[in-house]
Short mmCIF file of C-alpha atoms in Angstrom, two decimals:
data_model
loop_
_atom_site.label_atom_id
_atom_site.label_comp_id
_atom_site.label_asym_id
_atom_site.label_seq_id
_atom_site.Cartn_x
_atom_site.Cartn_y
_atom_site.Cartn_z
CA UNK Q 210 -106.01 86.20 -18.93
CA UNK Q 211 -103.49 85.96 -16.07
CA UNK Q 212 -101.26 83.71 -18.18
CA UNK Q 213 -101.48 86.16 -21.07
CA UNK Q 214 -100.58 89.04 -18.74
CA UNK Q 215 -97.62 87.12 -17.36
CA UNK Q 216 -96.35 86.24 -20.84
CA UNK Q 217 -96.72 89.88 -21.89
CA UNK Q 218 -94.64 90.92 -18.87
CA UNK Q 219 -91.95 88.38 -19.75
CA UNK Q 220 -91.96 89.72 -23.31
CA UNK Q 221 -91.45 93.26 -22.00
CA UNK Q 222 -88.45 92.10 -19.98
CA UNK Q 223 -86.90 90.56 -23.11
CA UNK Q 224 -87.75 93.68 -25.08
CA UNK Q 225 -85.86 95.71 -22.48
CA UNK Q 226 -82.84 93.42 -22.80
CA UNK Q 227 -82.99 93.82 -26.56
CA UNK Q 228 -83.09 97.60 -26.11
CA UNK Q 229 -80.07 97.50 -23.81
CA UNK Q 230 -78.03 95.74 -26.48
CA UNK Q 231 -79.30 97.86 -29.35
CA UNK Q 232 -78.39 101.06 -27.47
CA UNK Q 233 -74.84 99.98 -26.72
CA UNK Q 234 -71.78 99.03 -28.74
CA UNK Q 235 -71.25 96.13 -26.38
CA UNK Q 236 -72.65 94.97 -23.08
CA UNK Q 237 -70.18 93.49 -20.64
CA UNK Q 238 -71.12 90.55 -18.42
CA UNK Q 239 -71.24 92.75 -15.29
CA UNK Q 240 -73.41 95.33 -17.08
CA UNK Q 241 -75.95 92.69 -18.11
CA UNK Q 242 -75.97 91.41 -14.54
CA UNK Q 243 -76.55 94.93 -13.19
CA UNK Q 244 -79.37 95.55 -15.67
CA UNK Q 245 -81.23 92.34 -14.82
CA UNK Q 246 -80.60 92.86 -11.10
CA UNK Q 247 -82.13 96.36 -11.34
CA UNK Q 248 -85.40 94.83 -12.59
CA UNK Q 249 -86.00 93.14 -9.20
CA UNK Q 250 -87.57 90.07 -10.78
CA UNK Q 251 -88.35 88.34 -7.47
CA UNK Q 252 -91.88 87.66 -6.25
CA UNK Q 253 -93.57 89.71 -8.95
CA UNK Q 254 -92.32 87.31 -11.61
CA UNK Q 255 -93.06 83.88 -10.16
CA UNK Q 256 -92.24 81.24 -12.75
CA UNK Q 257 -89.42 83.22 -14.34
CA UNK Q 258 -86.22 81.34 -13.58
CA UNK Q 259 -83.87 83.68 -15.39
CA UNK Q 260 -83.05 85.93 -18.29
CA UNK Q 261 -80.15 84.95 -20.47
CA UNK Q 262 -78.07 85.41 -23.56
CA UNK Q 263 -77.49 82.64 -26.07
CA UNK Q 264 -75.40 83.80 -29.03
CA UNK Q 265 -75.23 82.01 -32.36
CA UNK Q 266 -71.76 80.46 -32.60
CA UNK Q 267 -70.69 78.97 -35.92
CA UNK Q 268 -68.43 75.92 -35.82
CA UNK Q 269 -65.36 77.93 -36.80
CA UNK Q 270 -66.09 80.44 -33.99
CA UNK Q 271 -66.40 77.82 -31.26
CA UNK Q 272 -62.83 78.06 -29.92
CA UNK Q 273 -62.97 81.87 -29.90
CA UNK Q 274 -66.33 81.82 -28.08
CA UNK Q 275 -65.04 79.41 -25.42
CA UNK Q 276 -61.90 81.51 -24.86
CA UNK Q 277 -63.96 84.71 -24.64
CA UNK Q 278 -66.42 83.41 -22.05
CA UNK Q 279 -63.68 81.72 -20.03
CA UNK Q 280 -61.70 84.99 -19.96
CA UNK Q 281 -64.74 86.62 -18.33
CA UNK Q 282 -64.28 84.48 -15.23
CA UNK Q 283 -66.01 81.24 -16.23
CA UNK Q 284 -62.93 79.04 -16.55
CA UNK Q 285 -64.82 75.73 -16.76
CA UNK Q 286 -67.38 76.98 -19.31
CA UNK Q 287 -67.96 74.53 -22.16
CA UNK Q 288 -70.66 73.92 -24.75
CA UNK Q 289 -72.94 70.96 -24.03
CA UNK Q 290 -73.95 68.52 -25.26
CA UNK Q 291 -70.56 67.68 -26.76
CA UNK Q 292 -70.19 67.04 -30.45
CA UNK Q 293 -69.49 68.75 -33.73
CA UNK Q 294 -72.34 70.86 -35.12
CA UNK Q 295 -72.38 73.60 -37.72
CA UNK Q 296 -74.23 75.97 -35.37
CA UNK Q 297 -74.25 76.22 -31.59
CA UNK Q 298 -76.51 78.48 -29.52
CA UNK Q 299 -75.07 78.04 -26.01
CA UNK Q 300 -76.41 79.73 -22.91
CA UNK Q 301 -73.51 82.15 -22.36
CA UNK Q 302 -75.06 84.16 -19.55
CA UNK Q 303 -78.07 83.61 -17.31
CA UNK Q 304 -79.20 85.94 -14.57
CA UNK Q 305 -79.53 85.64 -11.72
CA UNK Q 306 -76.27 83.67 -11.83
CA UNK Q 307 -77.08 81.32 -8.96
CA UNK Q 308 -78.14 77.72 -8.42
CA UNK Q 309 -79.63 75.95 -11.39
CA UNK Q 310 -78.95 78.92 -13.66
CA UNK Q 311 -75.21 78.34 -13.28
CA UNK Q 312 -75.76 74.71 -14.27
CA UNK Q 313 -77.47 75.83 -17.47
CA UNK Q 314 -74.45 77.82 -18.69
CA UNK Q 315 -73.01 76.30 -21.84
CA UNK Q 316 -76.12 74.31 -22.69
CA UNK Q 317 -76.67 74.46 -26.46
CA UNK Q 318 -80.41 74.85 -26.82
CA UNK Q 319 -80.12 74.53 -30.58
CA UNK Q 320 -79.18 70.87 -30.10
CA UNK Q 321 -82.67 70.28 -28.63
CA UNK Q 322 -85.37 69.98 -31.33
CA UNK Q 323 -88.09 71.76 -29.32
CA UNK Q 324 -85.87 74.69 -28.48
CA UNK Q 325 -84.50 74.80 -32.02
CA UNK Q 326 -88.00 75.17 -33.50
CA UNK Q 327 -88.70 78.10 -31.18
CA UNK Q 328 -85.34 79.75 -31.92
CA UNK Q 329 -85.87 79.43 -35.66
CA UNK Q 330 -89.40 80.81 -35.33
CA UNK Q 331 -88.08 83.79 -33.34
CA UNK Q 332 -85.40 84.52 -35.93
CA UNK Q 333 -87.82 84.14 -38.85
CA UNK Q 334 -90.46 86.39 -37.28
CA UNK Q 335 -88.11 88.83 -35.57
CA UNK Q 336 -90.32 88.53 -32.49
CA UNK Q 337 -91.02 86.42 -29.44
CA UNK Q 338 -91.35 82.65 -29.72
CA UNK Q 339 -91.97 80.10 -26.99
CA UNK Q 340 -90.66 76.56 -26.98
CA UNK Q 341 -92.75 73.50 -26.41
CA UNK Q 342 -92.51 71.87 -22.99
CA UNK Q 343 -88.84 71.10 -22.27
CA UNK Q 344 -86.78 69.75 -19.39
CA UNK Q 345 -85.07 72.61 -17.54
CA UNK Q 346 -81.78 72.55 -15.68
CA UNK Q 347 -82.05 71.27 -12.13
CA UNK Q 348 -79.59 71.00 -9.28
CA UNK Q 349 -78.01 67.62 -8.52
CA UNK Q 350 -80.39 65.49 -6.48
CA UNK Q 351 -83.43 67.54 -7.46
CA UNK Q 352 -86.10 66.04 -9.69
CA UNK Q 353 -86.21 67.09 -13.34
CA UNK Q 354 -88.39 70.13 -13.96
CA UNK Q 355 -90.44 70.91 -17.02
CA UNK Q 356 -90.98 74.38 -18.37
CA UNK Q 357 -90.96 76.62 -21.39
CA UNK Q 358 -88.34 78.93 -22.84
CA UNK Q 359 -89.18 82.25 -24.43
CA UNK Q 360 -86.83 83.54 -27.15
CA UNK Q 361 -86.44 87.02 -28.59
CA UNK Q 362 -83.79 87.46 -31.30
CA UNK Q 363 -81.20 90.18 -31.20
CA UNK Q 364 -79.61 91.03 -34.53
CA UNK Q 365 -76.34 92.96 -34.83
#
């Protein structure tokens, strides 16, 4: 029951993020940061590494997306893994923007089969979907960490 309660809390956080975007014409990077920071996700949310945004970027939008994110102060931002794909879903923002979360920026979760299944399930259902066990970003020199990613789609 504790795991179910924790997952429900994580779902409420994502629901709040969804509400933030639905109530606004656009949410700037600093506004998203301020919103997540105001939630004080520290000790009460052990196991939650971050809350992020991963937009769907079609192949012909890739250059525009890179220019947009780089213009927001992330000059070295790039989509990883490299390669041509018809759809990218890169981690464009991840809060708190420190440590391993910064390393995750640009990672295209849609290129990973386990994450892709969860993303597709979230889009198809319009609700929350959790990935299977995946390898999470880790700082250089730290051992690889396993975890799960929870997705909640946001439609324009």
